[in-house]
DNA sequence: TTAATCATGTGACAAAAGTCACTGTGCAGC
DNA sequence: GCTGCACAGTGACTTTTGTCACATGATTAA
């Protein structure tokens, strides 16, 4: 991770399709903020002051239960924006989700008050926002599919597959306890299902990481 | 239900806040279509040709499982637009959900090709679209909450409460089998949980309808 | 090195949810 | 009035998931 990149460098690298005036606008009005791995970027109930775009790193988006359970929904990474930070932005609403940095993460923040103007002025921004809505909406539908229709063994399989694809590594570095938390299950259940997956030859279990064999 | 209303009447009645030019635009370009109770308005996998706005009646939105299960997500009624029909519209995508008319229903359809222009030309349309995205997004998050964190008894309670509030009647006219289908459960489970709710004094069970007592 | 802690494995049991089989009952159409 | 059918109730059982209690090995901090 390069600490010396300016907001301009990020915008150029992430959004080559943005029109020059929009890039300039973001350079003039946006801010760069850094978070360290594990830190919370958004909290449930917090007011939205800015639209958030992930520049570098990786962020996990959670929905929180009443007793502090953290149900994992999806990842955001370089070039993704938080759809809620755009939607809430326009109405000064509070966040309905929690976002946590997985790696050290850099985000771009654009004050909410500017959203309306940007949407009208910059066609490429308008398309970016619509595409953000669309893809997050679809991800939520996929989440609903899994949790509504699938049993835990299948959900676990999809979960690991997703990790493998996102992180592009066959070594999925995560504990059984964290998987259980993300799926709102319990560690013992996950351990047992993982054992079955190992017997089936889908994975090899190690301490602190899981080796994914289905590529 | 009045069969003699024109598209102009619907627009005036549902969207008084729309600017006159927008109302005129919709009158010129929109179409009215009627569906009878039980009919499907959108099918999973179908291409979106128009943005759909519910004018009269009530529509249930479902996510479909691989074996034809129908998981209920939320209602749309007069003045609501289908968020997906706006999002997909801009990218010529297929529908990810199924919509079924509960009552006889009238919808306004606006060809997708006009969305971009409308967003740019009409401020009140722009706000309407954003508000539609926002509220549907929140509904999906609520659905995820229930299905991820709650047991069936609580989900059933919320389900009935929702029916009561939407339909504004203490007589919820629905069979146990349909509730089971909507919640992706089984009739026997729902029957048993309803019995418990009756013993607790939350409802009174009748043939073909449930009487809601918690107002 | 020696605890203390963390990650995992596992048996036994409990609770929730789903399935099967069968019953009864109200009602619409003949 | 029958007949057939949709709707609802229920006991018995299975499967899935969650919980409790421990055990074991690896890692870390003192």
GROMACS .gro file of C-alpha atoms (C1' of nucleotides) in nm:
model
  490
    1UNK     CA    1   0.000   0.000   0.000
    2UNK     CA    2   0.142   0.329  -0.112
    3UNK     CA    3   0.096   0.610   0.133
    4UNK     CA    4   0.194   0.878  -0.109
    5UNK     CA    5  -0.094   0.864  -0.353
    6UNK     CA    6  -0.305   1.176  -0.382
    7UNK     CA    7  -0.679   1.180  -0.433
    8UNK     CA    8  -0.610   1.259  -0.797
    9UNK     CA    9  -0.400   0.946  -0.838
   10UNK     CA   10  -0.678   0.734  -0.692
   11UNK     CA   11  -0.945   0.885  -0.913
   12UNK     CA   12  -0.734   0.841  -1.226
   13UNK     CA   13  -0.654   0.483  -1.138
   14UNK     CA   14  -1.000   0.372  -1.033
   15UNK     CA   15  -1.223   0.569  -1.267
   16UNK     CA   16  -1.059   0.623  -1.603
   17UNK     CA   17  -1.407   0.647  -1.752
   18UNK     CA   18  -1.498   0.957  -1.552
   19UNK     CA   19  -1.508   1.275  -1.758
   20UNK     CA   20  -1.222   1.516  -1.688
   21UNK     CA   21  -1.443   1.777  -1.525
   22UNK     CA   22  -1.577   1.516  -1.284
   23UNK     CA   23  -1.231   1.397  -1.195
   24UNK     CA   24  -1.134   1.755  -1.122
   25UNK     CA   25  -1.448   1.803  -0.918
   26UNK     CA   26  -1.367   1.504  -0.702
   27UNK     CA   27  -1.007   1.617  -0.662
   28UNK     CA   28  -1.131   1.955  -0.546
   29UNK     CA   29  -1.403   1.833  -0.313
   30UNK     CA   30  -1.316   1.483  -0.200
   31UNK     CA   31  -1.104   1.372   0.091
   32UNK     CA   32  -0.887   1.068   0.144
   33UNK     CA   33  -0.921   0.878   0.469
   34UNK     CA   34  -0.729   0.574   0.584
   35UNK     CA   35  -0.844   0.294   0.809
   36UNK     CA   36  -0.641   0.013   0.958
   37UNK     CA   37  -0.742  -0.351   0.934
   38UNK     CA   38  -1.029  -0.432   1.169
   39UNK     CA   39  -1.143  -0.075   1.211
   40UNK     CA   40  -1.508   0.016   1.161
   41UNK     CA   41  -1.573   0.251   0.871
   42UNK     CA   42  -1.947   0.290   0.922
   43UNK     CA   43  -2.155   0.210   1.225
   44UNK     CA   44  -2.521   0.117   1.237
   45UNK     CA   45  -2.722   0.423   1.329
   46UNK     CA   46  -2.450   0.669   1.237
   47UNK     CA   47  -2.537   0.972   1.028
   48UNK     CA   48  -2.404   0.978   0.676
   49UNK     CA   49  -2.194   1.280   0.607
   50UNK     CA   50  -2.030   1.164   0.288
   51UNK     CA   51  -2.052   0.925   0.001
   52UNK     CA   52  -1.788   0.661   0.054
   53UNK     CA   53  -1.582   0.504  -0.223
   54UNK     CA   54  -1.328   0.234  -0.150
   55UNK     CA   55  -0.995   0.323  -0.310
   56UNK     CA   56  -0.768   0.055  -0.173
   57UNK     CA   57  -0.816  -0.243   0.052
   58UNK     CA   58  -1.124  -0.444   0.131
   59UNK     CA   59  -1.433  -0.380   0.339
   60UNK     CA   60  -1.692  -0.619   0.476
   61UNK     CA   61  -2.051  -0.501   0.496
   62UNK     CA   62  -2.264  -0.637   0.780
   63UNK     CA   63  -2.619  -0.615   0.896
   64UNK     CA   64  -2.634  -0.608   1.274
   65UNK     CA   65  -2.883  -0.800   1.487
   66UNK     CA   66  -3.033  -0.673   1.809
   67UNK     CA   67  -2.785  -0.861   2.024
   68UNK     CA   68  -2.481  -0.747   1.833
   69UNK     CA   69  -2.472  -1.038   1.590
   70UNK     CA   70  -2.291  -0.945   1.272
   71UNK     CA   71  -2.440  -1.096   0.960
   72UNK     CA   72  -2.209  -1.066   0.662
   73UNK     CA   73  -2.365  -0.943   0.338
   74UNK     CA   74  -2.093  -0.857   0.090
   75UNK     CA   75  -1.750  -0.713   0.021
   76UNK     CA   76  -1.659  -0.375  -0.116
   77UNK     CA   77  -1.321  -0.321  -0.274
   78UNK     CA   78  -1.129  -0.082  -0.494
   79UNK     CA   79  -1.368   0.123  -0.707
   80UNK     CA   80  -1.685   0.014  -0.524
   81UNK     CA   81  -1.903   0.268  -0.353
   82UNK     CA   82  -2.130   0.208  -0.060
   83UNK     CA   83  -2.479   0.226  -0.207
   84UNK     CA   84  -2.629   0.324   0.124
   85UNK     CA   85  -2.391   0.614   0.163
   86UNK     CA   86  -2.534   0.746  -0.162
   87UNK     CA   87  -2.896   0.676  -0.089
   88UNK     CA   88  -2.895   0.797   0.268
   89UNK     CA   89  -2.682   1.087   0.162
   90UNK     CA   90  -2.961   1.244  -0.033
   91UNK     CA   91  -3.196   1.233   0.262
   92UNK     CA   92  -2.966   1.277   0.560
   93UNK     CA   93  -3.056   0.939   0.697
   94UNK     CA   94  -2.870   0.708   0.928
   95UNK     CA   95  -2.676   0.406   0.817
   96UNK     CA   96  -2.853   0.074   0.834
   97UNK     CA   97  -2.536  -0.128   0.804
   98UNK     CA   98  -2.194  -0.170   0.956
   99UNK     CA   99  -1.874  -0.168   0.751
  100UNK     CA  100  -1.545  -0.304   0.876
  101UNK     CA  101  -1.205  -0.285   0.708
  102UNK     CA  102  -1.058  -0.628   0.642
  103UNK     CA  103  -0.722  -0.501   0.527
  104UNK     CA  104  -0.575  -0.158   0.572
  105UNK     CA  105  -0.810   0.047   0.362
  106UNK     CA  106  -0.819   0.384   0.191
  107UNK     CA  107  -1.150   0.549   0.111
  108UNK     CA  108  -1.255   0.859  -0.077
  109UNK     CA  109  -1.522   1.069   0.086
  110UNK     CA  110  -1.734   1.318  -0.101
  111UNK     CA  111  -1.963   1.542   0.105
  112UNK     CA  112  -2.326   1.442   0.064
  113UNK     CA  113  -2.441   1.792  -0.023
  114UNK     CA  114  -2.265   1.765  -0.356
  115UNK     CA  115  -2.442   1.450  -0.471
  116UNK     CA  116  -2.736   1.623  -0.636
  117UNK     CA  117  -2.518   1.853  -0.842
  118UNK     CA  118  -2.287   1.573  -0.945
  119UNK     CA  119  -2.577   1.360  -1.062
  120UNK     CA  120  -2.702   1.640  -1.283
  121UNK     CA  121  -2.369   1.769  -1.405
  122UNK     CA  122  -2.175   1.455  -1.476
  123UNK     CA  123  -2.320   1.184  -1.688
  124UNK     CA  124  -2.047   0.935  -1.595
  125UNK     CA  125  -2.121   0.990  -1.227
  126UNK     CA  126  -2.488   0.931  -1.287
  127UNK     CA  127  -2.411   0.599  -1.453
  128UNK     CA  128  -2.171   0.507  -1.178
  129UNK     CA  129  -2.436   0.566  -0.914
  130UNK     CA  130  -2.700   0.367  -1.100
  131UNK     CA  131  -2.461   0.080  -1.152
  132UNK     CA  132  -2.374   0.088  -0.783
  133UNK     CA  133  -2.741   0.068  -0.686
  134UNK     CA  134  -2.805  -0.209  -0.932
  135UNK     CA  135  -2.517  -0.432  -0.830
  136UNK     CA  136  -2.576  -0.390  -0.455
  137UNK     CA  137  -2.945  -0.459  -0.502
  138UNK     CA  138  -2.859  -0.778  -0.681
  139UNK     CA  139  -2.616  -0.879  -0.412
  140UNK     CA  140  -2.885  -0.833  -0.150
  141UNK     CA  141  -3.119  -1.051  -0.353
  142UNK     CA  142  -2.851  -1.318  -0.365
  143UNK     CA  143  -2.807  -1.295   0.010
  144UNK     CA  144  -3.181  -1.340   0.054
  145UNK     CA  145  -3.174  -1.643  -0.175
  146UNK     CA  146  -2.913  -1.816   0.031
  147UNK     CA  147  -3.053  -1.743   0.369
  148UNK     CA  148  -3.414  -1.812   0.265
  149UNK     CA  149  -3.369  -2.122   0.051
  150UNK     CA  150  -3.042  -2.289   0.143
  151UNK     CA  151  -2.936  -2.503   0.436
  152UNK     CA  152  -2.622  -2.425   0.629
  153UNK     CA  153  -2.399  -2.670   0.441
  154UNK     CA  154  -2.474  -2.503   0.110
  155UNK     CA  155  -2.445  -2.155   0.254
  156UNK     CA  156  -2.104  -2.247   0.393
  157UNK     CA  157  -1.995  -2.375   0.053
  158UNK     CA  158  -2.101  -2.051  -0.115
  159UNK     CA  159  -1.938  -1.848   0.158
  160UNK     CA  160  -1.602  -2.015   0.108
  161UNK     CA  161  -1.634  -2.000  -0.267
  162UNK     CA  162  -1.696  -1.629  -0.239
  163UNK     CA  163  -1.391  -1.579  -0.019
  164UNK     CA  164  -1.183  -1.776  -0.265
  165UNK     CA  165  -1.302  -1.567  -0.558
  166UNK     CA  166  -1.276  -1.232  -0.386
  167UNK     CA  167  -0.937  -1.293  -0.236
  168UNK     CA  168  -0.810  -1.487  -0.535
  169UNK     CA  169  -0.624  -1.725  -0.310
  170UNK     CA  170  -0.678  -2.092  -0.231
  171UNK     CA  171  -0.575  -2.024   0.127
  172UNK     CA  172  -0.874  -1.875   0.300
  173UNK     CA  173  -0.737  -1.722   0.614
  174UNK     CA  174  -1.023  -1.727   0.861
  175UNK     CA  175  -1.123  -1.904   1.181
  176UNK     CA  176  -1.425  -2.129   1.217
  177UNK     CA  177  -1.559  -1.889   1.477
  178UNK     CA  178  -1.555  -1.597   1.238
  179UNK     CA  179  -1.730  -1.795   0.966
  180UNK     CA  180  -1.995  -1.891   1.220
  181UNK     CA  181  -2.041  -1.527   1.312
  182UNK     CA  182  -2.068  -1.415   0.950
  183UNK     CA  183  -2.332  -1.678   0.878
  184UNK     CA  184  -2.503  -1.625   1.212
  185UNK     CA  185  -2.446  -1.986   1.311
  186UNK     CA  186  -2.229  -2.145   1.579
  187UNK     CA  187  -1.868  -2.255   1.568
  188UNK     CA  188  -1.938  -2.622   1.638
  189UNK     CA  189  -2.181  -2.645   1.350
  190UNK     CA  190  -1.934  -2.486   1.112
  191UNK     CA  191  -1.651  -2.712   1.233
  192UNK     CA  192  -1.861  -3.020   1.170
  193UNK     CA  193  -1.977  -2.908   0.826
  194UNK     CA  194  -1.619  -2.823   0.733
  195UNK     CA  195  -1.511  -3.171   0.836
  196UNK     CA  196  -1.772  -3.315   0.601
  197UNK     CA  197  -1.649  -3.088   0.323
  198UNK     CA  198  -1.297  -3.209   0.388
  199UNK     CA  199  -1.412  -3.571   0.366
  200UNK     CA  200  -1.580  -3.489   0.036
  201UNK     CA  201  -1.255  -3.340  -0.089
  202UNK     CA  202  -1.376  -2.981  -0.122
  203UNK     CA  203  -1.124  -2.837   0.122
  204UNK     CA  204  -0.828  -2.921   0.342
  205UNK     CA  205  -0.848  -2.786   0.695
  206UNK     CA  206  -0.550  -2.624   0.862
  207UNK     CA  207  -0.503  -2.415   1.169
  208UNK     CA  208  -0.604  -2.055   1.089
  209UNK     CA  209  -0.676  -2.119   0.726
  210UNK     CA  210  -0.875  -2.336   0.492
  211UNK     CA  211  -0.739  -2.464   0.165
  212UNK     CA  212  -0.992  -2.444  -0.118
  213UNK     CA  213  -0.971  -2.725  -0.374
  214UNK     CA  214  -1.265  -2.649  -0.605
  215UNK     CA  215  -1.117  -2.424  -0.868
  216UNK     CA  216  -6.214   0.015  -0.910
  217UNK     CA  217  -6.297   0.268  -1.177
  218UNK     CA  218  -6.234   0.150  -1.528
  219UNK     CA  219  -6.275   0.492  -1.680
  220UNK     CA  220  -5.969   0.667  -1.543
  221UNK     CA  221  -5.715   0.787  -1.796
  222UNK     CA  222  -5.343   0.783  -1.747
  223UNK     CA  223  -5.365   1.154  -1.676
  224UNK     CA  224  -5.610   1.094  -1.392
  225UNK     CA  225  -5.380   0.839  -1.235
  226UNK     CA  226  -5.075   1.063  -1.260
  227UNK     CA  227  -5.260   1.359  -1.109
  228UNK     CA  228  -5.396   1.148  -0.829
  229UNK     CA  229  -5.079   0.961  -0.739
  230UNK     CA  230  -4.810   1.220  -0.802
  231UNK     CA  231  -4.934   1.569  -0.730
  232UNK     CA  232  -4.574   1.666  -0.660
  233UNK     CA  233  -4.461   1.596  -1.017
  234UNK     CA  234  -4.390   1.906  -1.220
  235UNK     CA  235  -4.646   1.978  -1.493
  236UNK     CA  236  -4.407   1.903  -1.778
  237UNK     CA  237  -4.333   1.562  -1.627
  238UNK     CA  238  -4.698   1.482  -1.585
  239UNK     CA  239  -4.752   1.571  -1.947
  240UNK     CA  240  -4.454   1.362  -2.049
  241UNK     CA  241  -4.595   1.058  -1.873
  242UNK     CA  242  -4.938   1.116  -2.023
  243UNK     CA  243  -4.779   1.126  -2.367
  244UNK     CA  244  -4.549   0.829  -2.329
  245UNK     CA  245  -4.691   0.600  -2.062
  246UNK     CA  246  -4.944   0.323  -2.100
  247UNK     CA  247  -5.202   0.184  -1.863
  248UNK     CA  248  -5.224  -0.190  -1.820
  249UNK     CA  249  -5.465  -0.389  -1.607
  250UNK     CA  250  -5.410  -0.720  -1.435
  251UNK     CA  251  -5.662  -0.941  -1.261
  252UNK     CA  252  -5.608  -1.077  -0.910
  253UNK     CA  253  -5.358  -1.363  -0.909
  254UNK     CA  254  -5.200  -1.272  -1.240
  255UNK     CA  255  -4.823  -1.240  -1.270
  256UNK     CA  256  -4.702  -0.893  -1.360
  257UNK     CA  257  -4.333  -0.973  -1.382
  258UNK     CA  258  -4.164  -1.309  -1.418
  259UNK     CA  259  -3.817  -1.405  -1.308
  260UNK     CA  260  -3.586  -1.398  -1.605
  261UNK     CA  261  -3.812  -1.178  -1.814
  262UNK     CA  262  -3.666  -0.880  -1.995
  263UNK     CA  263  -3.765  -0.541  -1.868
  264UNK     CA  264  -3.928  -0.330  -2.133
  265UNK     CA  265  -4.076  -0.065  -1.909
  266UNK     CA  266  -4.060   0.097  -1.573
  267UNK     CA  267  -4.362  -0.019  -1.377
  268UNK     CA  268  -4.560   0.197  -1.139
  269UNK     CA  269  -4.854   0.061  -0.945
  270UNK     CA  270  -5.156   0.286  -0.990
  271UNK     CA  271  -5.429   0.086  -0.823
  272UNK     CA  272  -5.442  -0.244  -0.638
  273UNK     CA  273  -5.174  -0.438  -0.464
  274UNK     CA  274  -4.879  -0.642  -0.579
  275UNK     CA  275  -4.667  -0.898  -0.397
  276UNK     CA  276  -4.297  -0.918  -0.482
  277UNK     CA  277  -4.131  -1.259  -0.457
  278UNK     CA  278  -3.788  -1.403  -0.496
  279UNK     CA  279  -3.804  -1.744  -0.657
  280UNK     CA  280  -3.602  -2.047  -0.550
  281UNK     CA  281  -3.464  -2.308  -0.784
  282UNK     CA  282  -3.753  -2.546  -0.726
  283UNK     CA  283  -4.022  -2.285  -0.776
  284UNK     CA  284  -4.048  -2.181  -0.412
  285UNK     CA  285  -4.188  -1.831  -0.379
  286UNK     CA  286  -4.034  -1.628  -0.101
  287UNK     CA  287  -4.233  -1.316  -0.024
  288UNK     CA  288  -4.034  -0.994   0.011
  289UNK     CA  289  -4.269  -0.697   0.012
  290UNK     CA  290  -4.580  -0.530  -0.119
  291UNK     CA  291  -4.612  -0.259  -0.378
  292UNK     CA  292  -4.924  -0.048  -0.391
  293UNK     CA  293  -5.062   0.274  -0.536
  294UNK     CA  294  -4.779   0.514  -0.613
  295UNK     CA  295  -4.499   0.263  -0.562
  296UNK     CA  296  -4.264   0.179  -0.844
  297UNK     CA  297  -4.073  -0.142  -0.890
  298UNK     CA  298  -3.714  -0.049  -0.816
  299UNK     CA  299  -3.584  -0.331  -1.029
  300UNK     CA  300  -3.782  -0.217  -1.327
  301UNK     CA  301  -3.594   0.110  -1.301
  302UNK     CA  302  -3.253  -0.035  -1.237
  303UNK     CA  303  -3.269  -0.310  -1.493
  304UNK     CA  304  -3.430  -0.070  -1.731
  305UNK     CA  305  -3.116   0.133  -1.769
  306UNK     CA  306  -2.913  -0.172  -1.858
  307UNK     CA  307  -3.160  -0.394  -2.041
  308UNK     CA  308  -3.129  -0.665  -1.783
  309UNK     CA  309  -3.366  -0.941  -1.685
  310UNK     CA  310  -3.588  -0.934  -1.383
  311UNK     CA  311  -3.460  -1.104  -1.072
  312UNK     CA  312  -3.798  -1.114  -0.904
  313UNK     CA  313  -4.155  -1.221  -0.959
  314UNK     CA  314  -4.450  -0.991  -0.905
  315UNK     CA  315  -4.804  -1.113  -0.860
  316UNK     CA  316  -5.122  -0.909  -0.837
  317UNK     CA  317  -5.307  -0.966  -0.512
  318UNK     CA  318  -5.613  -0.764  -0.609
  319UNK     CA  319  -5.715  -0.648  -0.952
  320UNK     CA  320  -5.438  -0.408  -1.031
  321UNK     CA  321  -5.367  -0.121  -1.266
  322UNK     CA  322  -5.010  -0.028  -1.354
  323UNK     CA  323  -4.849   0.252  -1.551
  324UNK     CA  324  -4.571   0.148  -1.785
  325UNK     CA  325  -4.311   0.388  -1.916
  326UNK     CA  326  -4.074   0.259  -2.184
  327UNK     CA  327  -3.727   0.207  -2.046
  328UNK     CA  328  -3.556   0.406  -2.318
  329UNK     CA  329  -3.704   0.724  -2.173
  330UNK     CA  330  -3.560   0.680  -1.824
  331UNK     CA  331  -3.233   0.856  -1.887
  332UNK     CA  332  -3.397   1.165  -2.031
  333UNK     CA  333  -3.655   1.179  -1.756
  334UNK     CA  334  -3.386   1.160  -1.489
  335UNK     CA  335  -3.207   1.453  -1.641
  336UNK     CA  336  -3.507   1.663  -1.740
  337UNK     CA  337  -3.734   1.629  -1.442
  338UNK     CA  338  -3.609   1.694  -1.095
  339UNK     CA  339  -3.919   1.550  -0.931
  340UNK     CA  340  -3.873   1.228  -1.126
  341UNK     CA  341  -3.514   1.209  -1.014
  342UNK     CA  342  -3.619   1.238  -0.651
  343UNK     CA  343  -3.893   0.985  -0.700
  344UNK     CA  344  -3.646   0.732  -0.839
  345UNK     CA  345  -3.397   0.786  -0.559
  346UNK     CA  346  -3.667   0.753  -0.297
  347UNK     CA  347  -3.785   0.434  -0.463
  348UNK     CA  348  -3.435   0.287  -0.453
  349UNK     CA  349  -3.387   0.391  -0.095
  350UNK     CA  350  -3.710   0.249   0.040
  351UNK     CA  351  -3.680  -0.082  -0.147
  352UNK     CA  352  -3.322  -0.117  -0.032
  353UNK     CA  353  -3.433  -0.070   0.325
  354UNK     CA  354  -3.711  -0.322   0.284
  355UNK     CA  355  -3.462  -0.576   0.158
  356UNK     CA  356  -3.242  -0.512   0.460
  357UNK     CA  357  -3.542  -0.570   0.685
  358UNK     CA  358  -3.615  -0.896   0.505
  359UNK     CA  359  -3.256  -1.004   0.561
  360UNK     CA  360  -3.284  -0.917   0.929
  361UNK     CA  361  -3.583  -1.138   0.978
  362UNK     CA  362  -3.464  -1.434   0.784
  363UNK     CA  363  -3.109  -1.416   0.921
  364UNK     CA  364  -3.175  -1.341   1.286
  365UNK     CA  365  -3.527  -1.449   1.371
  366UNK     CA  366  -3.686  -1.787   1.434
  367UNK     CA  367  -4.003  -1.888   1.255
  368UNK     CA  368  -4.238  -1.788   1.536
  369UNK     CA  369  -4.114  -1.431   1.530
  370UNK     CA  370  -4.109  -1.417   1.152
  371UNK     CA  371  -4.470  -1.533   1.148
  372UNK     CA  372  -4.566  -1.264   1.394
  373UNK     CA  373  -4.404  -0.994   1.180
  374UNK     CA  374  -4.561  -1.138   0.869
  375UNK     CA  375  -4.911  -1.115   1.011
  376UNK     CA  376  -4.846  -0.774   1.157
  377UNK     CA  377  -4.738  -0.658   0.813
  378UNK     CA  378  -5.052  -0.797   0.650
  379UNK     CA  379  -5.262  -0.626   0.912
  380UNK     CA  380  -5.091  -0.291   0.856
  381UNK     CA  381  -5.088  -0.310   0.478
  382UNK     CA  382  -5.444  -0.424   0.441
  383UNK     CA  383  -5.571  -0.217   0.731
  384UNK     CA  384  -5.805  -0.493   0.838
  385UNK     CA  385  -5.807  -0.718   1.142
  386UNK     CA  386  -5.932  -1.002   0.923
  387UNK     CA  387  -5.629  -1.138   0.743
  388UNK     CA  388  -5.772  -1.343   0.460
  389UNK     CA  389  -5.510  -1.605   0.388
  390UNK     CA  390  -5.462  -1.980   0.424
  391UNK     CA  391  -5.197  -2.141   0.639
  392UNK     CA  392  -5.054  -2.299   0.326
  393UNK     CA  393  -4.998  -1.963   0.160
  394UNK     CA  394  -4.829  -1.820   0.467
  395UNK     CA  395  -4.602  -2.124   0.472
  396UNK     CA  396  -4.515  -2.068   0.108
  397UNK     CA  397  -4.444  -1.698   0.160
  398UNK     CA  398  -4.210  -1.774   0.450
  399UNK     CA  399  -4.064  -2.079   0.279
  400UNK     CA  400  -4.178  -2.305   0.560
  401UNK     CA  401  -4.438  -2.582   0.573
  402UNK     CA  402  -4.806  -2.568   0.647
  403UNK     CA  403  -4.788  -2.789   0.956
  404UNK     CA  404  -4.526  -2.570   1.116
  405UNK     CA  405  -4.731  -2.259   1.051
  406UNK     CA  406  -5.048  -2.421   1.182
  407UNK     CA  407  -4.875  -2.516   1.505
  408UNK     CA  408  -4.720  -2.175   1.555
  409UNK     CA  409  -5.054  -2.008   1.485
  410UNK     CA  410  -5.215  -2.228   1.751
  411UNK     CA  411  -4.956  -2.108   1.999
  412UNK     CA  412  -5.024  -1.749   1.899
  413UNK     CA  413  -5.394  -1.809   1.953
  414UNK     CA  414  -5.325  -1.951   2.300
  415UNK     CA  415  -5.121  -1.643   2.376
  416UNK     CA  416  -5.412  -1.425   2.265
  417UNK     CA  417  -5.244  -1.266   1.964
  418UNK     CA  418  -5.494  -1.396   1.711
  419UNK     CA  419  -5.816  -1.591   1.671
  420UNK     CA  420  -5.809  -1.859   1.404
  421UNK     CA  421  -6.097  -1.904   1.162
  422UNK     CA  422  -6.146  -2.092   0.842
  423UNK     CA  423  -5.991  -1.890   0.558
  424UNK     CA  424  -5.894  -1.596   0.771
  425UNK     CA  425  -5.706  -1.497   1.081
  426UNK     CA  426  -5.828  -1.234   1.319
  427UNK     CA  427  -5.553  -1.004   1.441
  428UNK     CA  428  -5.588  -0.883   1.799
  429UNK     CA  429  -5.271  -0.680   1.853
  430UNK     CA  430  -5.367  -0.331   1.748
  431DT     C1'  431   0.978  -2.249   3.023
  432DT     C1'  432   0.542  -2.206   3.173
  433DA     C1'  433   0.114  -2.046   3.173
  434DA     C1'  434  -0.251  -1.856   2.936
  435DT     C1'  435  -0.503  -1.819   2.532
  436DC     C1'  436  -0.677  -1.946   2.089
  437DA     C1'  437  -0.837  -2.269   1.734
  438DT     C1'  438  -1.024  -2.685   1.664
  439DG     C1'  439  -1.249  -3.155   1.743
  440DT     C1'  440  -1.611  -3.422   1.934
  441DG     C1'  441  -1.976  -3.664   2.205
  442DA     C1'  442  -2.415  -3.598   2.414
  443DC     C1'  443  -2.812  -3.372   2.432
  444DA     C1'  444  -3.192  -3.012   2.336
  445DA     C1'  445  -3.465  -2.737   2.047
  446DA     C1'  446  -3.650  -2.601   1.610
  447DA     C1'  447  -3.819  -2.717   1.187
  448DG     C1'  448  -3.963  -3.033   0.838
  449DT     C1'  449  -4.210  -3.466   0.694
  450DC     C1'  450  -4.557  -3.827   0.695
  451DA     C1'  451  -4.986  -4.002   0.785
  452DC     C1'  452  -5.415  -3.949   0.907
  453DT     C1'  453  -5.843  -3.697   1.090
  454DG     C1'  454  -6.213  -3.389   1.082
  455DT     C1'  455  -6.491  -3.022   0.902
  456DG     C1'  456  -6.698  -2.667   0.636
  457DC     C1'  457  -6.846  -2.559   0.180
  458DA     C1'  458  -6.941  -2.541  -0.329
  459DG     C1'  459  -7.135  -2.780  -0.707
  460DC     C1'  460  -7.400  -3.135  -0.853
  461DG     C1'  461  -7.866  -3.427   0.046
  462DC     C1'  462  -7.439  -3.622  -0.130
  463DT     C1'  463  -6.970  -3.584  -0.299
  464DG     C1'  464  -6.542  -3.401  -0.351
  465DC     C1'  465  -6.222  -3.080  -0.213
  466DA     C1'  466  -5.979  -2.723   0.020
  467DC     C1'  467  -5.840  -2.606   0.476
  468DA     C1'  468  -5.702  -2.701   0.920
  469DG     C1'  469  -5.545  -2.995   1.348
  470DT     C1'  470  -5.241  -3.328   1.539
  471DG     C1'  471  -4.934  -3.725   1.678
  472DA     C1'  472  -4.508  -3.946   1.569
  473DC     C1'  473  -4.090  -3.927   1.379
  474DT     C1'  474  -3.649  -3.742   1.135
  475DT     C1'  475  -3.325  -3.402   1.026
  476DT     C1'  476  -3.094  -2.990   1.106
  477DT     C1'  477  -2.916  -2.673   1.395
  478DG     C1'  478  -2.779  -2.503   1.836
  479DT     C1'  479  -2.579  -2.575   2.309
  480DC     C1'  480  -2.290  -2.766   2.670
  481DA     C1'  481  -1.897  -2.978   2.831
  482DC     C1'  482  -1.456  -3.115   2.759
  483DA     C1'  483  -1.019  -3.242   2.536
  484DT     C1'  484  -0.615  -3.149   2.262
  485DG     C1'  485  -0.260  -2.916   2.021
  486DA     C1'  486  -0.053  -2.463   1.867
  487DT     C1'  487   0.079  -2.010   1.963
  488DT     C1'  488   0.193  -1.626   2.246
  489DA     C1'  489   0.316  -1.349   2.641
  490DA     C1'  490   0.529  -1.316   3.062
   0.00000   0.00000   0.00000
